[in-house]
Coordinates of C-alpha atoms in Angstrom, one line a residue:
X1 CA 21.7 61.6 -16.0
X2 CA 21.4 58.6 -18.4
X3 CA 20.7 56.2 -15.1
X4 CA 17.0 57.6 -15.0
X5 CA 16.4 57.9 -18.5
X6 CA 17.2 54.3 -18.4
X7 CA 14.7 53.2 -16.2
X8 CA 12.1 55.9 -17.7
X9 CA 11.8 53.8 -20.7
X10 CA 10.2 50.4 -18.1
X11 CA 8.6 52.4 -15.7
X12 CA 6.0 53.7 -18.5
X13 CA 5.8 50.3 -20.0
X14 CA 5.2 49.2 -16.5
X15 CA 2.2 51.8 -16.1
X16 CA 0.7 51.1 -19.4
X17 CA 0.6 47.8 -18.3
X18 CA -0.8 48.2 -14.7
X19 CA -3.3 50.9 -17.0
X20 CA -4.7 48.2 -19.7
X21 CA -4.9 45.8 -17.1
X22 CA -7.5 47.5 -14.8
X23 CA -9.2 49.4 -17.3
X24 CA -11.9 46.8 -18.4
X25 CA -12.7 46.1 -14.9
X26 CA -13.4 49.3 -14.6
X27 CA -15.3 49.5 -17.5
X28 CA -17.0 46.3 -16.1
X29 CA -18.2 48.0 -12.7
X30 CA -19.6 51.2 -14.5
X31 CA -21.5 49.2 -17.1
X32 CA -22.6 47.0 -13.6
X33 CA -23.6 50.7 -11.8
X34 CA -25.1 51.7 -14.8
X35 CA -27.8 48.7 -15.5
X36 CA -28.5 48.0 -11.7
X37 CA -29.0 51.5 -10.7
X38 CA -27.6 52.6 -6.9
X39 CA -27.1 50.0 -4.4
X40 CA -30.2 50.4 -1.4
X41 CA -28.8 50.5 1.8
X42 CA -31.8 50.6 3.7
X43 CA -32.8 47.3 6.5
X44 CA -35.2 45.4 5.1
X45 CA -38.7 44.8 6.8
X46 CA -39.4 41.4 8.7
X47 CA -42.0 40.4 6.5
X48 CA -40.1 41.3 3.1
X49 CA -39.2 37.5 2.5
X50 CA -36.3 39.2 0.5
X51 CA -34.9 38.1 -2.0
X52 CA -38.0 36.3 -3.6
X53 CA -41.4 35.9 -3.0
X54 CA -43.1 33.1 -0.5
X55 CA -42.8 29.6 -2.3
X56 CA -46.3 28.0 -3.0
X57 CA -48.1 25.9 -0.2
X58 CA -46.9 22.6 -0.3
X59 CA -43.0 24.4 0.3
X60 CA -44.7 26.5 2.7
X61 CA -46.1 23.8 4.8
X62 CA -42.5 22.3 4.5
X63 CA -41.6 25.4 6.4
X64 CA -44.2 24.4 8.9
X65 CA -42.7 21.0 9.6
X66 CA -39.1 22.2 9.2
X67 CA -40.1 24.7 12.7
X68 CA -41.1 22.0 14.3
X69 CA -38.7 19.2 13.7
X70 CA -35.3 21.2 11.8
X71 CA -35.4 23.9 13.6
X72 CA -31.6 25.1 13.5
X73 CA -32.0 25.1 9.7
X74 CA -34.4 28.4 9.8
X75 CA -34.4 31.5 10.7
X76 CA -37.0 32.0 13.0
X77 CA -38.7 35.8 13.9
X78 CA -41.3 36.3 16.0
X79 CA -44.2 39.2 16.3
X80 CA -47.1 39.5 18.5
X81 CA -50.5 40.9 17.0
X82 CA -52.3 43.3 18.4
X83 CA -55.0 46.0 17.9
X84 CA -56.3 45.8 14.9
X85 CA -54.4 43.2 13.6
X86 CA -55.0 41.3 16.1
X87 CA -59.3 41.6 15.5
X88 CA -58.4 40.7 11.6
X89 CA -56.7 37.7 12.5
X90 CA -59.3 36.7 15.0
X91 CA -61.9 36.9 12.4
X92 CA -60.1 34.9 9.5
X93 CA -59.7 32.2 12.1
X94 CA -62.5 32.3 13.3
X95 CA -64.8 32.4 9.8
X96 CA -62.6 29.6 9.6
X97 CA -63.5 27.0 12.4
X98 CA -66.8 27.7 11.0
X99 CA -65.7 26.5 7.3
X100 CA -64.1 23.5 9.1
X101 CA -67.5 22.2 10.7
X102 CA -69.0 22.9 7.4
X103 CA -66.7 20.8 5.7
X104 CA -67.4 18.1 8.0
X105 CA -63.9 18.5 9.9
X106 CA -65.4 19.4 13.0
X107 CA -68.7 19.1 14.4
X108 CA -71.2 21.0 13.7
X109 CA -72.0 21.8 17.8
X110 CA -68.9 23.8 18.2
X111 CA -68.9 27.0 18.4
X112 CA -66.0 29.0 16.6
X113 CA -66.6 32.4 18.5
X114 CA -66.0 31.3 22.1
X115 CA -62.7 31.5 23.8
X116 CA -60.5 34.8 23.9
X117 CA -57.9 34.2 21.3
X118 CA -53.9 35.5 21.4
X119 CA -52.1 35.5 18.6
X120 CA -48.7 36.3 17.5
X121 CA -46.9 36.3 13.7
X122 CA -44.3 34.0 13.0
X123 CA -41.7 34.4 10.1
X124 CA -39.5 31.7 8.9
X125 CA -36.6 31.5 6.0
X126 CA -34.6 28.3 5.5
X127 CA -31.0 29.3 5.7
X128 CA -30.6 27.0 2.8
X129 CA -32.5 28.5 -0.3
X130 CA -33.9 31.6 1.0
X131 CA -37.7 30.1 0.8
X132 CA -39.6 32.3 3.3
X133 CA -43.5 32.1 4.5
X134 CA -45.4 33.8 7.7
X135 CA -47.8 32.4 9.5
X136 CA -50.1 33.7 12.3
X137 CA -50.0 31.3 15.7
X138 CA -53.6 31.9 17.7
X139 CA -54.6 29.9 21.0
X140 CA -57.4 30.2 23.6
X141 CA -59.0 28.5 26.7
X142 CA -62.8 29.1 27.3
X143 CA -63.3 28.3 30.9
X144 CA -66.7 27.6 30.7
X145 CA -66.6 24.7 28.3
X146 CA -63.3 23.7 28.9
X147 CA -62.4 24.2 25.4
X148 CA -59.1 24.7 24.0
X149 CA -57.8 25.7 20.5
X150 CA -54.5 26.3 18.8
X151 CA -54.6 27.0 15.3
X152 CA -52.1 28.2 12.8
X153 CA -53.3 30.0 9.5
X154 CA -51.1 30.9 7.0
X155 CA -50.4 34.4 6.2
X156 CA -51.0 34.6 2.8
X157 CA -54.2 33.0 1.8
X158 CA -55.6 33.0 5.8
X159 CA -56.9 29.2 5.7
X160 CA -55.7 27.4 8.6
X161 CA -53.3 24.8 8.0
X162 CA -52.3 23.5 11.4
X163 CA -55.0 23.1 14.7
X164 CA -55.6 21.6 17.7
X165 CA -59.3 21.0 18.9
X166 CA -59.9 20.1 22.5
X167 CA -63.8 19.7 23.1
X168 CA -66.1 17.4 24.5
X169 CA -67.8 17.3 20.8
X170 CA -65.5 15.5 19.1
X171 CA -66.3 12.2 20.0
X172 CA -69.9 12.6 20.3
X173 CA -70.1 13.1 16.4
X174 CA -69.0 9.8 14.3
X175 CA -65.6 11.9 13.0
X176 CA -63.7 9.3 11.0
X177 CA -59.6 10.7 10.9
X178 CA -59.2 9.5 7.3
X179 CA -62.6 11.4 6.3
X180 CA -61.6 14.4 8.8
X181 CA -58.0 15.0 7.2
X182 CA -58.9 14.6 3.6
X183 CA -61.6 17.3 4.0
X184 CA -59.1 19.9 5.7
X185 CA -56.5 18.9 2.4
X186 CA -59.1 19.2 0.0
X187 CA -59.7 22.8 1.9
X188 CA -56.3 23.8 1.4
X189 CA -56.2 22.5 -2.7
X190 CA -52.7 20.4 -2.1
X191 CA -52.7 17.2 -3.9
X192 CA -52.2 14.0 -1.7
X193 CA -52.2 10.5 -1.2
X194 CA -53.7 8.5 1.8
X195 CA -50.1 7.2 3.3
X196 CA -51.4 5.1 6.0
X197 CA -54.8 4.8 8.2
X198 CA -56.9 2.7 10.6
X199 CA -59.6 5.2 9.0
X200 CA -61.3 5.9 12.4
X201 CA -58.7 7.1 14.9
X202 CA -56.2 8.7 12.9
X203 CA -54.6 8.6 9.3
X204 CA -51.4 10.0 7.8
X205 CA -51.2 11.7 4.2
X206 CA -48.4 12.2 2.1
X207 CA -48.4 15.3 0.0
X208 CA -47.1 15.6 -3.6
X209 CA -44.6 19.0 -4.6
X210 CA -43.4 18.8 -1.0
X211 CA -41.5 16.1 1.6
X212 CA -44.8 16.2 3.9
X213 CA -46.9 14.3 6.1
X214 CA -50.2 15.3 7.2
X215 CA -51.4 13.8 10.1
X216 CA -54.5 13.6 11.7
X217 CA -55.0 12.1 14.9
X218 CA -58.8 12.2 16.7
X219 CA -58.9 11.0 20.9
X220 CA -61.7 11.1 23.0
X221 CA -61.8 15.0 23.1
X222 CA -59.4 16.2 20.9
X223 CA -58.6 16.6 16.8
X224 CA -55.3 17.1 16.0
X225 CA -54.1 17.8 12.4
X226 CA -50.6 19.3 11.7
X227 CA -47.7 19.2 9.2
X228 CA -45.3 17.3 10.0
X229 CA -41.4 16.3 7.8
X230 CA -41.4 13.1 5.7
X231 CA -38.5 11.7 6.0
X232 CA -38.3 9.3 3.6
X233 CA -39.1 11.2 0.8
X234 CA -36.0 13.5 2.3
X235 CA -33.9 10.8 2.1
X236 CA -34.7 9.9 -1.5
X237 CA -34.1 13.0 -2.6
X238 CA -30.6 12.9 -0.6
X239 CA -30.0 9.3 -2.2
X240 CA -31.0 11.0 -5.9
X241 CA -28.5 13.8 -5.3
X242 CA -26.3 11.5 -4.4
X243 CA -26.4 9.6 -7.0
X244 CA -26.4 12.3 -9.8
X245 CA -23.3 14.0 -8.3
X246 CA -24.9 16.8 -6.6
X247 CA -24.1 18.2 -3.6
X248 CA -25.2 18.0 -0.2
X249 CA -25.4 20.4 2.7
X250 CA -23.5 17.9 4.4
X251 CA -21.1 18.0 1.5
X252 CA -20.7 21.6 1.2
X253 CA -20.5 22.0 4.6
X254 CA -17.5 19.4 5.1
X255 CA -15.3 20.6 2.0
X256 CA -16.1 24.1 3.2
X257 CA -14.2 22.7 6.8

């Protein structure tokens, strides 16, 4: 009989213990429950760019680039438009071809309304940070003047920010690149820096809040002007991390192996 009162005495000490021990996590998780409210469970919508909202242009545009030249370090969704959508879109891009030959970006002789246009939405996230941004992708052929576009407007302010312009137009206007891509910037209200240019046939821009190069190339039929990665700026800011101790993808990704 006096064997279990024996071990009565530590097996309640025991207990308390255990008790004290996961009480204030306990505590901890209501107080949690009770400030953050229930936990949603519900999938979130392509276009919710959870958990923050789109990063401003210049990052955007970064996104751009990063599709086109980093493409395993985004996660990349893809939508057609149609109906409605589709009309809106067609509108916005075209309202803005005419802005463009306005601007003095393209000639004034082209006309924005011709060619069937497709387009299709395209979501990206960097797997990195999070940062999110949708554009819309739209392209036509008009068989009749043998023009071709491919333009890409950004979803949330619906200028264009990427296009390619195949016409027999372009050369017959005096379109000097340097002139051409500092108009589309200015457009877009980035701040910039002329990188390097032979002013007529194409010229290269370097933007300021973001690693990117602007480039805008003009042949004998065809404008080109598109986002593209700046790498030395990338590897600066790799050297600066460096430098101050912080670490890399690369880093991270090694001492996580």
């Amino acid at each position: 009989m006096r064997n279990w009162k024996n071990w009565l005495a530590p097996i309640l000490t025991g207990l308390t213990v255990v008790a004290l021990a996961l009480l204030p996590l306990r505590l901890s998780a209501l107080q949690d429950e009770r400030l953050t409210g229930p936990v949603h469970t519900e999938l979130l919508a392509e276009d919710s760019n959870f958990p923050a909202k789109p990063p401003e242009l210049p990052r955007r545009l970064q996104l751009l680039a990063q599709q086109r030249e980093l493409a395993d370090t985004l996660t990349i969704i893809g939508q057609e438009v149609e109906g409605s959508a589709l009309a809106e879109n067609i509108r916005l891009a075209r309202g803005e071809l005419a802005n463009l030959a306005e601007a003095g970006v393209l000639p004034q002789e082209i006309d924005p309304d011709i060619a069937e246009l497709f387009a299709s939405k395209l979501y990206l996230r960097d797997q990195t940070d999070l940062s999110a941004a949708g554009f819309v992708e739209l392209s036509g052929y008009d068989k009749a003047s043998g023009e071709y576009r491919s333009l890409v407007l950004d979803a949330e302010t619906g200028l264009l920010v990427s296009l390619e312009v195949d016409s027999a137009w372009i050369r017959k206007e005096p379109l000097a690149a340097s002139e051409v891509g500092a108009a589309f910037l200015d457009r877009l209200s980035v701040e910039y820096e002329v990188y390097q240019t032979d002013q007529y046939d194409w010229a290269c821009f370097r933007l300021s809040g973001a690693p990117v190069l602007y480039y805008t190339t003009i042949g004998r039929t065809a404008l080109h002007i598109s986002p593209w990665l700046d790498w030395e700026a990338l590897d600066r800011s790799e050297a600066m991390d460096d430098a101050l101790g912080c670490p890399t993808d690369a880093s991270v990704s090694a001492s996580k192996g």
